[in-house]
Short mmCIF file of C-alpha atoms in Angstrom, two decimals:
data_model
loop_
_atom_site.label_atom_id
_atom_site.label_comp_id
_atom_site.label_asym_id
_atom_site.label_seq_id
_atom_site.Cartn_x
_atom_site.Cartn_y
_atom_site.Cartn_z
CA MET B 46 0.04 0.14 -0.11
CA GLU B 47 1.46 3.25 -0.96
CA HIS B 48 1.13 6.11 1.47
CA ASN B 49 0.71 9.78 0.60
CA GLN B 50 2.21 11.84 3.38
CA ASN B 51 -0.72 14.21 3.19
CA ASN B 52 -3.52 11.56 3.83
CA PHE B 53 -1.42 9.29 6.26
CA ARG B 54 -1.66 9.67 10.04
CA THR B 55 0.34 7.63 12.38
CA GLU B 56 -2.17 8.23 15.24
CA TYR B 57 -5.76 9.19 14.96
CA THR B 58 -8.55 10.08 17.39
CA VAL B 59 -12.36 10.10 16.55
CA THR B 60 -13.86 13.71 16.18
CA PRO B 61 -17.20 15.04 15.45
CA TYR B 62 -16.01 15.06 11.76
CA THR B 63 -15.38 11.38 11.58
CA LEU B 64 -17.84 9.49 9.50
CA ALA B 65 -16.49 5.95 9.15
CA LEU B 66 -13.46 3.76 10.11
CA LEU B 67 -12.86 0.93 7.50
CA PRO B 68 -10.54 -1.73 7.41
CA VAL B 69 -7.82 -1.92 4.79
CA GLN B 70 -5.75 -4.96 4.41
CA ASP B 71 -2.10 -4.44 3.59
CA GLY B 72 -0.33 -7.87 3.35
CA SER B 73 -0.99 -9.20 6.91
CA LYS B 74 -1.58 -5.99 8.60
CA VAL B 75 -4.84 -4.21 8.75
CA TYR B 76 -4.93 -0.49 8.63
CA SER B 77 -7.78 2.08 8.76
CA ARG B 78 -9.35 4.17 6.01
CA ILE B 79 -10.89 6.98 7.86
CA ILE B 80 -13.34 8.94 6.18
CA GLU B 81 -14.10 12.49 7.51
CA LEU B 82 -16.49 15.30 6.31
CA GLU B 83 -13.85 16.92 4.42
CA GLY B 84 -11.39 14.06 3.44
CA GLU B 85 -9.77 10.70 3.87
CA PHE B 86 -6.64 9.39 5.86
CA ILE B 87 -4.95 6.11 6.24
CA CYS B 88 -3.81 5.22 9.74
CA PRO B 89 -1.74 1.98 10.65
CA LEU B 90 -4.25 1.17 13.48
CA LYS B 91 -7.12 -1.12 13.09
CA PRO B 92 -10.56 0.55 13.18
CA THR B 93 -11.25 -1.04 16.50
CA ASP B 94 -8.12 0.11 17.82
CA ILE B 95 -8.88 3.73 16.89
CA ILE B 96 -12.29 3.36 18.79
CA LYS B 97 -10.36 2.23 22.03
CA LYS B 98 -7.79 4.88 21.92
CA SER B 99 -10.53 7.43 21.33
CA CYS B 100 -12.34 6.20 24.30
CA GLU B 101 -9.11 6.28 26.34
CA TYR B 102 -8.26 9.82 25.02
CA LEU B 103 -11.46 10.96 26.64
CA GLY B 104 -10.40 9.30 30.01
CA VAL B 105 -12.52 6.20 29.76
CA SER B 106 -11.88 2.68 28.65
CA TYR B 107 -13.55 1.04 25.58
CA GLU B 108 -14.34 -1.88 28.17
CA GLY B 109 -16.16 0.60 30.35
CA ARG B 110 -17.96 2.02 27.49
CA ARG B 111 -19.08 -1.54 26.45
CA SER B 112 -20.13 -2.45 30.01
CA GLY B 113 -22.08 1.02 30.28
CA THR B 114 -23.86 0.01 26.90
CA LYS B 115 -24.84 -3.30 28.32
CA LYS B 116 -25.92 -1.90 31.63
CA ILE B 117 -28.37 0.74 29.91
CA THR B 118 -29.61 -1.17 26.89
CA GLY B 119 -28.89 -4.93 27.32
CA PHE B 120 -26.79 -5.23 24.18
CA THR B 121 -23.88 -7.57 24.35
CA HIS B 122 -23.02 -8.35 20.83
CA LYS B 123 -21.89 -5.74 18.20
CA ALA B 124 -22.88 -3.24 20.81
CA PRO B 125 -22.75 0.60 19.81
CA ILE B 126 -20.15 2.50 21.76
CA THR B 127 -20.47 6.12 23.27
CA ILE B 128 -17.12 7.63 22.64
CA ASP B 129 -18.30 11.11 23.77
CA PRO B 130 -21.98 11.63 24.59
CA SER B 131 -21.72 15.40 24.87
CA GLY B 132 -20.21 15.65 21.39
CA SER B 133 -22.84 13.01 20.19
CA LEU B 134 -20.05 10.58 19.10
CA PHE B 135 -21.88 7.30 18.96
CA PHE B 136 -20.37 4.64 16.78
CA PHE B 137 -21.68 1.17 15.89
CA PRO B 138 -19.76 -1.77 14.34
CA THR B 139 -20.92 -3.64 11.34
CA ALA B 140 -19.39 -7.08 12.52
CA SER B 141 -17.82 -8.16 15.68
CA PRO B 142 -15.17 -5.87 16.83
CA LEU B 143 -12.93 -8.67 17.12
CA ARG B 144 -13.22 -9.47 13.53
CA PRO B 145 -10.72 -7.63 10.92
CA GLN B 146 -13.51 -6.87 8.64
CA CYS B 147 -15.36 -4.77 11.23
CA ILE B 148 -16.34 -1.21 10.05
CA TRP B 149 -17.11 1.38 12.52
CA LEU B 150 -19.78 4.11 11.45
CA ALA B 151 -20.75 7.36 13.30
CA HIS B 152 -24.38 7.13 13.86
CA ASP B 153 -25.13 10.99 13.28
CA HIS B 154 -23.30 10.97 9.95
CA ILE B 155 -25.67 8.20 8.34
CA LEU B 156 -27.75 9.81 5.70
CA SER B 157 -29.51 6.68 4.09
CA SER B 158 -29.08 2.83 3.57
CA THR B 159 -30.41 0.58 0.57
CA ARG B 160 -30.05 -3.01 0.20
CA LEU B 161 -27.53 -3.86 -2.52
CA ASP B 162 -28.05 -7.75 -2.28
CA SER B 163 -28.84 -10.20 0.57
CA LYS B 164 -25.68 -9.85 2.28
CA GLN B 165 -24.37 -6.21 1.46
CA THR B 166 -25.87 -2.71 1.92
CA THR B 167 -25.13 0.62 0.43
CA VAL B 168 -24.67 3.34 3.07
CA VAL B 169 -24.81 7.05 1.98
CA LEU B 170 -22.76 9.10 4.45
CA ARG B 171 -23.38 12.82 5.23
CA ASN B 172 -20.71 13.96 2.81
CA LYS B 173 -22.81 12.24 0.14
CA GLN B 174 -20.07 9.38 -0.18
CA SER B 175 -21.33 5.78 -0.58
CA ILE B 176 -19.73 2.83 1.12
CA VAL B 177 -20.81 -0.86 0.78
CA VAL B 178 -20.92 -2.72 4.07
CA ASN B 179 -20.95 -6.52 4.32
CA MET B 180 -24.22 -7.08 6.14
CA SER B 181 -27.80 -7.36 5.13
CA ILE B 182 -30.12 -4.26 5.35
CA SER B 183 -31.94 -5.58 8.14
CA SER B 184 -28.84 -6.10 10.22
CA PHE B 185 -27.67 -2.73 9.29
CA LYS B 186 -30.98 -1.03 10.39
CA THR B 187 -30.75 -3.17 13.64
CA GLN B 188 -27.49 -1.66 14.36
CA LEU B 189 -28.69 1.89 13.57
CA HIS B 190 -31.77 1.39 15.80
CA ARG B 191 -29.70 -0.24 18.70
CA THR B 192 -27.31 3.00 18.60
CA ALA B 193 -30.42 5.37 18.46
CA PHE B 194 -31.92 3.22 21.55
CA LEU B 195 -28.64 3.72 23.46
CA LYS B 196 -28.72 7.68 22.62
CA THR B 197 -32.30 7.91 23.81
CA LYS B 198 -31.63 6.23 27.02
CA LEU B 199 -28.20 7.93 27.77
CA LEU B 200 -28.77 11.55 26.66
CA PRO B 201 -31.69 12.36 29.22
CA ARG B 202 -29.57 10.95 31.97
CA LEU B 203 -26.75 13.54 30.88
CA GLU B 204 -29.32 16.38 30.60
CA GLU B 205 -30.66 15.54 34.20
CA ILE B 206 -27.02 15.73 35.57
CA GLN B 207 -26.42 18.97 33.77
CA ARG B 208 -29.71 20.50 35.12
CA MET B 209 -28.60 19.46 38.61
CA LEU B 210 -25.29 21.02 38.16
CA GLN B 211 -26.69 24.17 36.98
CA ASP B 212 -29.12 24.40 39.92
CA LEU B 213 -26.21 23.71 42.33
CA ALA B 214 -24.06 26.45 40.52
CA ASN B 215 -27.18 28.73 40.86
CA GLN B 216 -27.36 28.02 44.46
CA LEU B 217 -23.75 28.69 44.99
CA ASP B 218 -24.02 31.99 43.15
CA TRP B 219 -26.98 33.08 45.37
CA ALA B 220 -25.14 31.91 48.79
CA GLN B 221 -21.92 33.85 47.55
CA THR B 222 -23.97 36.86 46.64
CA ALA B 223 -25.81 36.72 50.24
CA GLU B 224 -22.38 36.70 51.92
CA VAL B 225 -20.77 39.64 50.09
CA PRO B 226 -20.96 42.72 52.41
CA SER B 227 -22.94 45.70 50.87
CA LYS B 228 -21.00 48.25 48.96
CA TYR B 229 -23.40 50.82 50.27
CA THR B 230 -23.60 52.28 53.76
CA LEU B 231 -26.34 53.87 55.27
CA LEU B 232 -25.71 57.38 56.58
CA ARG B 233 -27.57 58.42 59.70
CA ARG B 234 -28.95 62.02 59.64
CA ILE B 235 -28.45 63.80 62.77
#
């Protein structure tokens, strides 16, 4: 595999611009073809390794994220992963993450999907680029719906915590304001 320095990254962390991580075979090694909104890159890491490192970059483990998905949704196989819920970085695998042909797709960047044949689905990404995934349309839609289900369960919890934090901040502001001595003094008239 030839690498153009402009489109080769030795490391990569998923961002809100990441649409898909696809495996690319190079001899016995599996690389990643990274599709972003404005371009593509090759990285010498497997797609699942990029997902794992992206979780770690934000201070959580991939296994912790998988465990969280299982606790919230009950999903154990081909479970979607929340890399960063505040940035809406929810990804799902097209196969077992242990398999080299596993593709990871960003839930928010899927525009449409159509059946190519009984075992393949064409997926149109937000940048209008089409890719073919080796899974039936029904399996693909199941993965899409499972990821949406995870989001609908997790995001309200985060919003509740955010409201509680805002309430606490407001209470602290009020308490500090009440403790500040007045800048004005009353003058007594004699």
